[in-house]
Short mmCIF file of C-alpha atoms in Angstrom, two decimals:
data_model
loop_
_atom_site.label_atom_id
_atom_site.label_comp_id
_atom_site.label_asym_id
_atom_site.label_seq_id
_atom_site.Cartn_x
_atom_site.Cartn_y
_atom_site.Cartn_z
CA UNK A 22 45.63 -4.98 44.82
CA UNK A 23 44.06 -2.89 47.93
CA UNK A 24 45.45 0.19 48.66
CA UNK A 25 45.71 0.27 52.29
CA UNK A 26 45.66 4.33 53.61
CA UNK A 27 48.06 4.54 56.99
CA UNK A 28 50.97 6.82 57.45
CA UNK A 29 52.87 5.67 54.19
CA UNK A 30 49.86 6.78 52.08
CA UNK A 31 49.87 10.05 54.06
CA UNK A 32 53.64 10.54 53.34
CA UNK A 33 52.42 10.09 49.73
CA UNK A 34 53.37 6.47 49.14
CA UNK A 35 51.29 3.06 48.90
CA UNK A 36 51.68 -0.30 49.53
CA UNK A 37 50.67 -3.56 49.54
CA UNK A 38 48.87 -5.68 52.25
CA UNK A 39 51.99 -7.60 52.73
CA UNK A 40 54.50 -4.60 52.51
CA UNK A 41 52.26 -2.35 55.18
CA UNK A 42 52.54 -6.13 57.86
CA UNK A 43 56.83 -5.64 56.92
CA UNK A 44 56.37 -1.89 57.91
CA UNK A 45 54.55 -2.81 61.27
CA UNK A 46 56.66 -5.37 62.45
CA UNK A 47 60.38 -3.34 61.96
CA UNK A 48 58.58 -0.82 63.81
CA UNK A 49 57.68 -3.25 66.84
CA UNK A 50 61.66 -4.63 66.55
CA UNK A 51 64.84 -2.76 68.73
CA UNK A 52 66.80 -1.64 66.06
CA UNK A 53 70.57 -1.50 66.76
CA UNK A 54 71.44 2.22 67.64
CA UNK A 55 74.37 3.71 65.33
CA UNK A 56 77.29 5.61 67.19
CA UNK A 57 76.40 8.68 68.60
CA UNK A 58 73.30 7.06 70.23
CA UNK A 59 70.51 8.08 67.86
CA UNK A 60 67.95 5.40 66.28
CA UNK A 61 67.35 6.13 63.17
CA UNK A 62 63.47 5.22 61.93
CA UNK A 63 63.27 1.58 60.27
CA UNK A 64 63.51 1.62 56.31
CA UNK A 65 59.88 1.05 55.26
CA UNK A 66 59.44 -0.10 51.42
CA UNK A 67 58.13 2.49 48.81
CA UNK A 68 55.52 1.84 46.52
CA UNK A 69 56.06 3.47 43.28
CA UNK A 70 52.80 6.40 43.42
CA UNK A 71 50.05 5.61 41.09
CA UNK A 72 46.50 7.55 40.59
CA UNK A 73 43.35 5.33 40.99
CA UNK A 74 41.69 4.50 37.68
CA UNK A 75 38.13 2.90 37.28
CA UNK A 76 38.07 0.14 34.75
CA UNK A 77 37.33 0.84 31.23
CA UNK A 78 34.60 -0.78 30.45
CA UNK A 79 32.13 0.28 33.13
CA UNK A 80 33.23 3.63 31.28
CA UNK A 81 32.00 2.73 28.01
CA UNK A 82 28.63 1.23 29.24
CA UNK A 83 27.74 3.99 31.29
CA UNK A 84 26.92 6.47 28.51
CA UNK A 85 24.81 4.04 26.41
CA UNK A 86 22.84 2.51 29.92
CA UNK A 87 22.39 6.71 30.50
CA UNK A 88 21.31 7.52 27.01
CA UNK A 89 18.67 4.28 27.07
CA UNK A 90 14.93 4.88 27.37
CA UNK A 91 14.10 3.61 30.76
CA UNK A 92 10.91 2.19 29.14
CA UNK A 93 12.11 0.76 26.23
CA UNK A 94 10.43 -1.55 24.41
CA UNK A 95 8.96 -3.19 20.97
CA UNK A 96 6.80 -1.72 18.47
CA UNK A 97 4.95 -3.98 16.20
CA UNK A 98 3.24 -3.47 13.14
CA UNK A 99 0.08 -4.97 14.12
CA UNK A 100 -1.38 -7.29 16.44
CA UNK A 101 -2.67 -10.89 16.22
CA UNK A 102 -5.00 -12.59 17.67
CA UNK A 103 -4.82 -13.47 21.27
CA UNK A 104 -3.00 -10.36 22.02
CA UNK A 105 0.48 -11.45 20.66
CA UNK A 106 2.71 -9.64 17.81
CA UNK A 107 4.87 -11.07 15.32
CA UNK A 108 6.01 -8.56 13.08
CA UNK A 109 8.80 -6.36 14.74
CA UNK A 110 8.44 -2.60 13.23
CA UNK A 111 11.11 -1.34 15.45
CA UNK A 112 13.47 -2.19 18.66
CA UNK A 113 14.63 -0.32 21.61
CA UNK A 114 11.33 1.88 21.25
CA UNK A 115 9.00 3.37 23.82
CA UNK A 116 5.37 3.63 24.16
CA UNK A 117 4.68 6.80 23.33
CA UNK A 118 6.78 6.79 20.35
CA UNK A 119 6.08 3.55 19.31
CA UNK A 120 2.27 4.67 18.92
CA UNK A 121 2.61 8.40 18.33
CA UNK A 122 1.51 7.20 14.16
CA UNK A 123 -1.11 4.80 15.17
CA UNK A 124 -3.56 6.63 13.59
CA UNK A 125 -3.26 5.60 10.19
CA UNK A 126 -2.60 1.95 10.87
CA UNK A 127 -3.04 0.34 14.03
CA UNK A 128 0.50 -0.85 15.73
CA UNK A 129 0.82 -2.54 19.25
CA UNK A 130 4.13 -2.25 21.74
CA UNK A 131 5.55 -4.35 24.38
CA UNK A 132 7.43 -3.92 27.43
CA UNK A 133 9.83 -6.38 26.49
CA UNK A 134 13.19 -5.91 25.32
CA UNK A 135 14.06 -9.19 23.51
CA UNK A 136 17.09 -9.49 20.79
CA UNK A 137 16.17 -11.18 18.01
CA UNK A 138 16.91 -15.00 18.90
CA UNK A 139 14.40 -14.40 21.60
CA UNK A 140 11.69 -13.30 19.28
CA UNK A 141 12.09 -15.85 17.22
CA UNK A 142 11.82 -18.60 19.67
CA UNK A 143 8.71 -16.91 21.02
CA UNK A 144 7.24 -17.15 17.00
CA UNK A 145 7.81 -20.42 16.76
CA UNK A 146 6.83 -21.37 20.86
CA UNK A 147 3.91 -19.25 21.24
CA UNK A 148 2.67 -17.47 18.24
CA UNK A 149 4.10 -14.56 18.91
CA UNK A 150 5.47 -11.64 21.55
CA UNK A 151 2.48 -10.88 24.37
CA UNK A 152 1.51 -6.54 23.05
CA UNK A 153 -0.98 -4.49 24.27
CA UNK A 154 -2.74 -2.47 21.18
CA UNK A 155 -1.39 1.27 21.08
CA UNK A 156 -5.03 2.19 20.41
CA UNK A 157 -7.55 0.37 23.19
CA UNK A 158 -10.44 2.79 22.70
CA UNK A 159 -12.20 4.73 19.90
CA UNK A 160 -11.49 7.75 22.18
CA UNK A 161 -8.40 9.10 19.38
CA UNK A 162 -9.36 6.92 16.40
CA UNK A 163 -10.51 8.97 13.61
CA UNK A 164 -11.47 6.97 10.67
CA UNK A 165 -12.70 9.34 8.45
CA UNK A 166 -15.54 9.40 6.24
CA UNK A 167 -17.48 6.07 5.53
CA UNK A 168 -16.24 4.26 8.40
CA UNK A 169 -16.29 3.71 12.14
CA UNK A 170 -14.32 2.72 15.09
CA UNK A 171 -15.22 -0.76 16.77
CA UNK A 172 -13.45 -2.20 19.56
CA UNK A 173 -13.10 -5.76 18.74
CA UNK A 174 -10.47 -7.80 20.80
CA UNK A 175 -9.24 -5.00 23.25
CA UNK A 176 -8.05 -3.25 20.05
CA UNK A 177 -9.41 -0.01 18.05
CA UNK A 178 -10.15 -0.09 14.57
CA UNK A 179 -11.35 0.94 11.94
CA UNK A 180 -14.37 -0.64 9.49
CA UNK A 181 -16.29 0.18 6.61
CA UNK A 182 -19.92 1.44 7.44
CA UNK A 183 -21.82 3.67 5.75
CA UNK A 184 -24.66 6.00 6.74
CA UNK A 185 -27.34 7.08 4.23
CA UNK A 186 -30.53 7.58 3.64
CA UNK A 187 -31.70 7.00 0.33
CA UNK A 188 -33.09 3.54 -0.35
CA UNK A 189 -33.38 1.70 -3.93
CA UNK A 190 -30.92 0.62 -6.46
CA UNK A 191 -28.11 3.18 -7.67
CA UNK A 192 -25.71 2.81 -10.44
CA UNK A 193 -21.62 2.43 -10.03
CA UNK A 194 -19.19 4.45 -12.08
CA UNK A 195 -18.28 0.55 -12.66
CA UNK A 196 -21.40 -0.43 -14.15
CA UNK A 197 -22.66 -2.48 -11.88
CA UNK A 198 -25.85 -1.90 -9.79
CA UNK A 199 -25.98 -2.11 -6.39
CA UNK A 200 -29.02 -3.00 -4.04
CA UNK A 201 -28.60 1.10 -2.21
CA UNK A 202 -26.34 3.63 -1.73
CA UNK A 203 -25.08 2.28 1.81
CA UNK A 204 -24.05 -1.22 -0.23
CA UNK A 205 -22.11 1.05 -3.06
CA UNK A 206 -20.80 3.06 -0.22
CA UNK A 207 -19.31 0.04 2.02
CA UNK A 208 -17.68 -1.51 -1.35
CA UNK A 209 -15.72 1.48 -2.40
CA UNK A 210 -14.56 1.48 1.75
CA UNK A 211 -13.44 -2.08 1.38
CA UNK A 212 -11.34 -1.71 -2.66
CA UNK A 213 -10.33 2.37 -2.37
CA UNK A 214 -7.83 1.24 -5.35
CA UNK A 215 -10.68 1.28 -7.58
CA UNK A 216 -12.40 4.47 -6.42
CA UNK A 217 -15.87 3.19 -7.39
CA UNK A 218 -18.56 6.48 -6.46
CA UNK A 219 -21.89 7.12 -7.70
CA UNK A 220 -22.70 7.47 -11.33
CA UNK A 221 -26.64 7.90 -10.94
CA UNK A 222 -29.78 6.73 -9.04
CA UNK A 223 -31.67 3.69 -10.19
CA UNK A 224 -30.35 0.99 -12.13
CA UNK A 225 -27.61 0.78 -14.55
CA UNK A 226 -28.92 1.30 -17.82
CA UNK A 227 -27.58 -0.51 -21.15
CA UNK A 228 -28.26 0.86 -24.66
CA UNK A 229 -30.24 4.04 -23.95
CA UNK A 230 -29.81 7.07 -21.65
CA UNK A 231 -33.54 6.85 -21.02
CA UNK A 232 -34.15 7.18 -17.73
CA UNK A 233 -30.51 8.36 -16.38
CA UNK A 234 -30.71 11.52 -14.39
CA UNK A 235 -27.30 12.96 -13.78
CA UNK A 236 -26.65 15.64 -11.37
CA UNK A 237 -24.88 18.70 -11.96
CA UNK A 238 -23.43 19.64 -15.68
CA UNK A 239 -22.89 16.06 -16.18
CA UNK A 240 -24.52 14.56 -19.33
CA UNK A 241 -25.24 10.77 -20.22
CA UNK A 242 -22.85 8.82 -22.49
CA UNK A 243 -23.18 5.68 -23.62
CA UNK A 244 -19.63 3.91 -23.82
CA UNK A 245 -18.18 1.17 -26.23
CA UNK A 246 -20.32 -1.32 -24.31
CA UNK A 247 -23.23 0.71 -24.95
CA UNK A 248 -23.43 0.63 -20.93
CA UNK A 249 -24.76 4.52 -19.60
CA UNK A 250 -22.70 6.60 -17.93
CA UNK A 251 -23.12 10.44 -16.79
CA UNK A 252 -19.49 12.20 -17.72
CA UNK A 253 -18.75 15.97 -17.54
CA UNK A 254 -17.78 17.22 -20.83
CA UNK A 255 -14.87 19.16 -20.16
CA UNK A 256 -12.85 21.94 -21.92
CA UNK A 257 -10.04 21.52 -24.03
CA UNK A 258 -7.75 24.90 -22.95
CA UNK A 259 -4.17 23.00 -25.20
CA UNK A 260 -4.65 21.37 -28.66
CA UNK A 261 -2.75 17.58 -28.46
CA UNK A 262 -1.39 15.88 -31.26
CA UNK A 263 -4.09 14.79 -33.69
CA UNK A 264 -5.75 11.54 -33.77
CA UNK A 265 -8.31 10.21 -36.03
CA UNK A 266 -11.23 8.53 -34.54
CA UNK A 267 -13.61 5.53 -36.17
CA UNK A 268 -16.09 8.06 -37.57
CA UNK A 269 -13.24 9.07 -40.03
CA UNK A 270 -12.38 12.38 -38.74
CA UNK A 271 -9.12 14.00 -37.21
CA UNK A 272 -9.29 15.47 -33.89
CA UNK A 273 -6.88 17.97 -32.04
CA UNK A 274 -6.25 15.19 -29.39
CA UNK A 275 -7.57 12.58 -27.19
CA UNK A 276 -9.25 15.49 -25.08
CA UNK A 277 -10.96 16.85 -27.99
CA UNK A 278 -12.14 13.51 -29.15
CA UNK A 279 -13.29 13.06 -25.90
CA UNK A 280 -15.72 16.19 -25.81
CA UNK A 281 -16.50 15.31 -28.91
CA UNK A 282 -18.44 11.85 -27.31
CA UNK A 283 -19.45 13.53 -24.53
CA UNK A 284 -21.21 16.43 -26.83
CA UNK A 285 -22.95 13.17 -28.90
CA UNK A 286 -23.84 10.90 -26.37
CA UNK A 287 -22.15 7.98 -27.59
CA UNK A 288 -18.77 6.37 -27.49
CA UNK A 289 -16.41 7.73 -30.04
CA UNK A 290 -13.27 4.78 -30.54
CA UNK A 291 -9.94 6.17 -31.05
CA UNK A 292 -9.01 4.46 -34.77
CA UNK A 293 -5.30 5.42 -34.48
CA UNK A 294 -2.54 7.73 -33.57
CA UNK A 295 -2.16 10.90 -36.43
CA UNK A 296 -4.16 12.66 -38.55
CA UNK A 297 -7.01 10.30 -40.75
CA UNK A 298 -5.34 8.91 -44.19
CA UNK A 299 -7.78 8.97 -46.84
CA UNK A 300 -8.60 4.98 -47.94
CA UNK A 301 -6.36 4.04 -45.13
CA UNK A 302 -5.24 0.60 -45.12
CA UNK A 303 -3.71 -1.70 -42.69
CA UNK A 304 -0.94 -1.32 -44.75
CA UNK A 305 -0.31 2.55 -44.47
CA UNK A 306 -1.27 2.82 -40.72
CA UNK A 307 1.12 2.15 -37.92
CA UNK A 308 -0.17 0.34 -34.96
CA UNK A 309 1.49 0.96 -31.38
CA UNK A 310 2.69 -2.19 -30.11
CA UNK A 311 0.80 -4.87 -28.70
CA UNK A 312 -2.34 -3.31 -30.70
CA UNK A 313 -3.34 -5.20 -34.37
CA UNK A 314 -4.80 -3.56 -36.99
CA UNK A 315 -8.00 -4.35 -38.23
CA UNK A 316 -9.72 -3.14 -41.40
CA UNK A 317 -12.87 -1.52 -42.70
CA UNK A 318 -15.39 0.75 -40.77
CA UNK A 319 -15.15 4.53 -41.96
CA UNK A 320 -11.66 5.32 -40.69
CA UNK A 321 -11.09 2.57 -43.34
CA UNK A 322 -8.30 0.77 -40.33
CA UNK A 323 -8.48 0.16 -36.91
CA UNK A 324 -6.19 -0.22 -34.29
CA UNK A 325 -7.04 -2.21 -31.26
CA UNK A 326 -5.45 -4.48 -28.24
CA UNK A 327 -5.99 -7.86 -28.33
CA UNK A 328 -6.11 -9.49 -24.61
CA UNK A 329 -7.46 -12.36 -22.78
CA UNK A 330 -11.01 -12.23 -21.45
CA UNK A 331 -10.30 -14.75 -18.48
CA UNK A 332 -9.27 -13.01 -14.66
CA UNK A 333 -11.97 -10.34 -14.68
CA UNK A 334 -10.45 -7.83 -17.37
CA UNK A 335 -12.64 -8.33 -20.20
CA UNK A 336 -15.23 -5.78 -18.88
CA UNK A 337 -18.59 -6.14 -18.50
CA UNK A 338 -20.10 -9.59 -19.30
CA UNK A 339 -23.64 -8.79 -21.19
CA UNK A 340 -24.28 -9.95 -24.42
CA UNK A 341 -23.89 -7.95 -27.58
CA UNK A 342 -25.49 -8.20 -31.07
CA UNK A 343 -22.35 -7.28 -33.43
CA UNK A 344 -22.29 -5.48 -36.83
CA UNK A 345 -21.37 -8.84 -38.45
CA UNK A 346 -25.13 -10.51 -37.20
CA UNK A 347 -23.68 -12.49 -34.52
CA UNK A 348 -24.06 -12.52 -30.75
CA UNK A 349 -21.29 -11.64 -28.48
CA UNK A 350 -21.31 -12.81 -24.63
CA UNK A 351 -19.37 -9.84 -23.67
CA UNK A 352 -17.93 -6.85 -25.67
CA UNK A 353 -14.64 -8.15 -25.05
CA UNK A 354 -15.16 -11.53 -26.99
CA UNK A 355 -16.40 -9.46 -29.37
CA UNK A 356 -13.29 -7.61 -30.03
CA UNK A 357 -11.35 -10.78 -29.41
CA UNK A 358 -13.10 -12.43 -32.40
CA UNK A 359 -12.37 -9.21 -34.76
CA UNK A 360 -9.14 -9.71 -34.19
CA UNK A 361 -9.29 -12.69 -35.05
CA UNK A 362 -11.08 -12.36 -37.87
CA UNK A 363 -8.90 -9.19 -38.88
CA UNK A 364 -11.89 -7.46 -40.01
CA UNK A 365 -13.91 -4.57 -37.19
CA UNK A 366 -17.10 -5.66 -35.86
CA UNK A 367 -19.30 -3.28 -33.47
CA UNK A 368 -21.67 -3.63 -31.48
CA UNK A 369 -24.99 -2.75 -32.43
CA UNK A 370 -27.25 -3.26 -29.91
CA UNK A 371 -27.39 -5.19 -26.38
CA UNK A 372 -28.91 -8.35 -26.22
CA UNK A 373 -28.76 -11.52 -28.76
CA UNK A 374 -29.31 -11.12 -32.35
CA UNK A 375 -32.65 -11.98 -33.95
CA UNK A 376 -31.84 -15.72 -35.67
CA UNK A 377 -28.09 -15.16 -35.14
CA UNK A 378 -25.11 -17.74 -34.44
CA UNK A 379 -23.98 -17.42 -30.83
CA UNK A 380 -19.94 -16.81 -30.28
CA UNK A 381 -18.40 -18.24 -27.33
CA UNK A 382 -14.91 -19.08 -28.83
CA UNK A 383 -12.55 -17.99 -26.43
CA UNK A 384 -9.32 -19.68 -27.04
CA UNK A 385 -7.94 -17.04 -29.47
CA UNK A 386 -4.99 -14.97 -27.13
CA UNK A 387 -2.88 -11.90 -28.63
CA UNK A 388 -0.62 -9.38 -25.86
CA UNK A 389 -2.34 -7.05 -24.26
CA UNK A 390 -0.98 -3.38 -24.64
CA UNK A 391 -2.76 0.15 -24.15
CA UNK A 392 -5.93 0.04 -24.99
CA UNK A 393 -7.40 3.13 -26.26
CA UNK A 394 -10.62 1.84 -28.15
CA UNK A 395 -12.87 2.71 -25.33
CA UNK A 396 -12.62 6.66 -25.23
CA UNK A 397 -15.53 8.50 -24.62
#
């Protein structure tokens, strides 16, 4: 309906298209004059008065198209290659908040606002959404210590690279010798979950502390694999509930038994959980579970976990010359065979045993629990 504005909607009134063409056309006509003389003014239709309204919905959409960025777009999570995106982190973002946490982990953006049906088709069309990296310079890309910002791609980031000086074999705290300190430094970049550092210069030593300089108040332990290994002996400020070790004797904790290796140089086993039972037996000791018991040595019982070897997790793989005159591959074969065997068996020294019978059974398989065996 148009509301036509004329003398009836100055008199207050409105009307129609076709009711305003009645009004003009009774005007134009003679109208017969009533007695007396006098015309009276033609009867022009009234139009019930209504206020203007807008329509509703162009009310509703107005606040949300106000309260949109005008530069809204998509942040991703990272960035492919070829410059396209696939993983959405968030819609309806802009640019500046979109990459205001690519610092930590580098995130790309794009101008386009697409719903979901349209990413999807542009996944499975195209490899992914066209982005432009949030970071396209090393200009604000910290990456800390041990690494360095390369611009590979038209994108920032950050890799594992190492500066040092010092050339020659060094020893892991995983027992493993590396070629320098720059190849030790560049592994612990790339596996931070295992927080691998420096244990000493030179070569890992097995057996014997000879040699092993460690820095600082740290001294040189050998562990249960008789592999070297500088440890700070620490103090023990709160007693812990006692535990008595393979040497036979009852210790105020596991960090007293620790200090108690560290003091010795050597590798002192946790036998089992309480104080030390004189003549203790597998029958009066109480294993925690997933651990078997296993008898003799001078704590007269043992208590030990029993895994696989297989995947990496049996340790270090150097052969050992057991207590029982036979020749491990790796110290945990070793302990897999006393557990088979039900009977303890340590290692005595590395390498084969003179005239011995080599073990490489490895089909024996208990559950793995906590293993304690190794303390310090």
């Amino acid at each position: 309906m148009r509301v036509v504005r004329g003398a009836a909607a100055t008199a207050g009134t409105c009307c129609t298209r076709a009711a305003c063409r009645h009004v003009r056309a009774a005007r134009q006509r003679p109208s017969a004059a009533p007695a007396g003389g006098q015309r009276t003014a033609p009867h022009a239709p009234q139009c019930a008065h209504r206020s203007m309204r807008l329509p509703l919905l162009p009310l509703l959409v107005l606040p949300l198209v106000l309260a949109r960025p005008a530069a809204a777009g998509i942040c991703w999570t990272g960035m492919d290659r070829g410059g396209r995106c696939s993983s959405v982190a968030a819609l309806r973002v802009s640019r500046t908040d979109c990459c205001a946490g690519a610092k930590n982990s580098p995130v790309a953006w794009s101008p386009a606002d697409l719903d979901n049906g349209q990413i999807f088709f542009y996944k499975a069309l195209s490899g992914g959404v066209p982005c432009n990296a949030c970071a396209e310079s090393c200009a604000s890309m910290p990456c800390g210590s041990g690494r360095r910002c390369v611009v590979r791609g038209g994108r920032a980031k950050c890799v594992c690279a190492a500066a040092c000086r010092r050339a020659g074999p060094v020893c892991g705290s995983d027992g493993k010798t590396y070629r320098s300190l720059c190849r030790l430094r560049r592994r612990a970049c790339r596996r931070p979950a295992k927080h691998l550092s420096l244990d000493y210069p030179g070569p890992c030593r097995v057996g014997s502390c000879e040699g092993v300089r460690c820095g600082g108040d740290k001294r040189c332990v050998l562990d249960a694999e008789l592999g070297a290994h500088c440890v700070r002996c620490g103090a023990c400020s709160v007693a812990g509930a006692p535990v008595c070790a393979v040497d036979g004797r009852t210790y105020a904790g596991i960090c007293a038994l620790r200090r108690a290796a560290c003091e010795r140089g050597k590798a002192l086993p946790l036998a089992y959980r309480g104080p030390c039972i004189a003549n203790a037996t597998c029958a009066t000791v109480t294993c925690n579970a997933g651990q078997r018991c296993m008898s003799g040595g001078a704590s007269g019982a043992r208590c030990v976990s029993c895994g696989s070897c297989g995947g990496g997790s049996g340790g270090s793989r150097r052969p050992l010359c057991g207590s029982d005159a036979r020749t491990y591959p790796s110290w945990c074969r070793l302990q897999r065979a006393a557990c088979h065997a039900g009977r303890v068996v340590d290692p005595m020294h590395p390498g084969p045993c003179t005239g011995s019978k080599n073990i490489t059974n490895n089909s024996v398989n208990f559950e793995r629990g906590d293993d304690d065996t190794r303390v310090l």
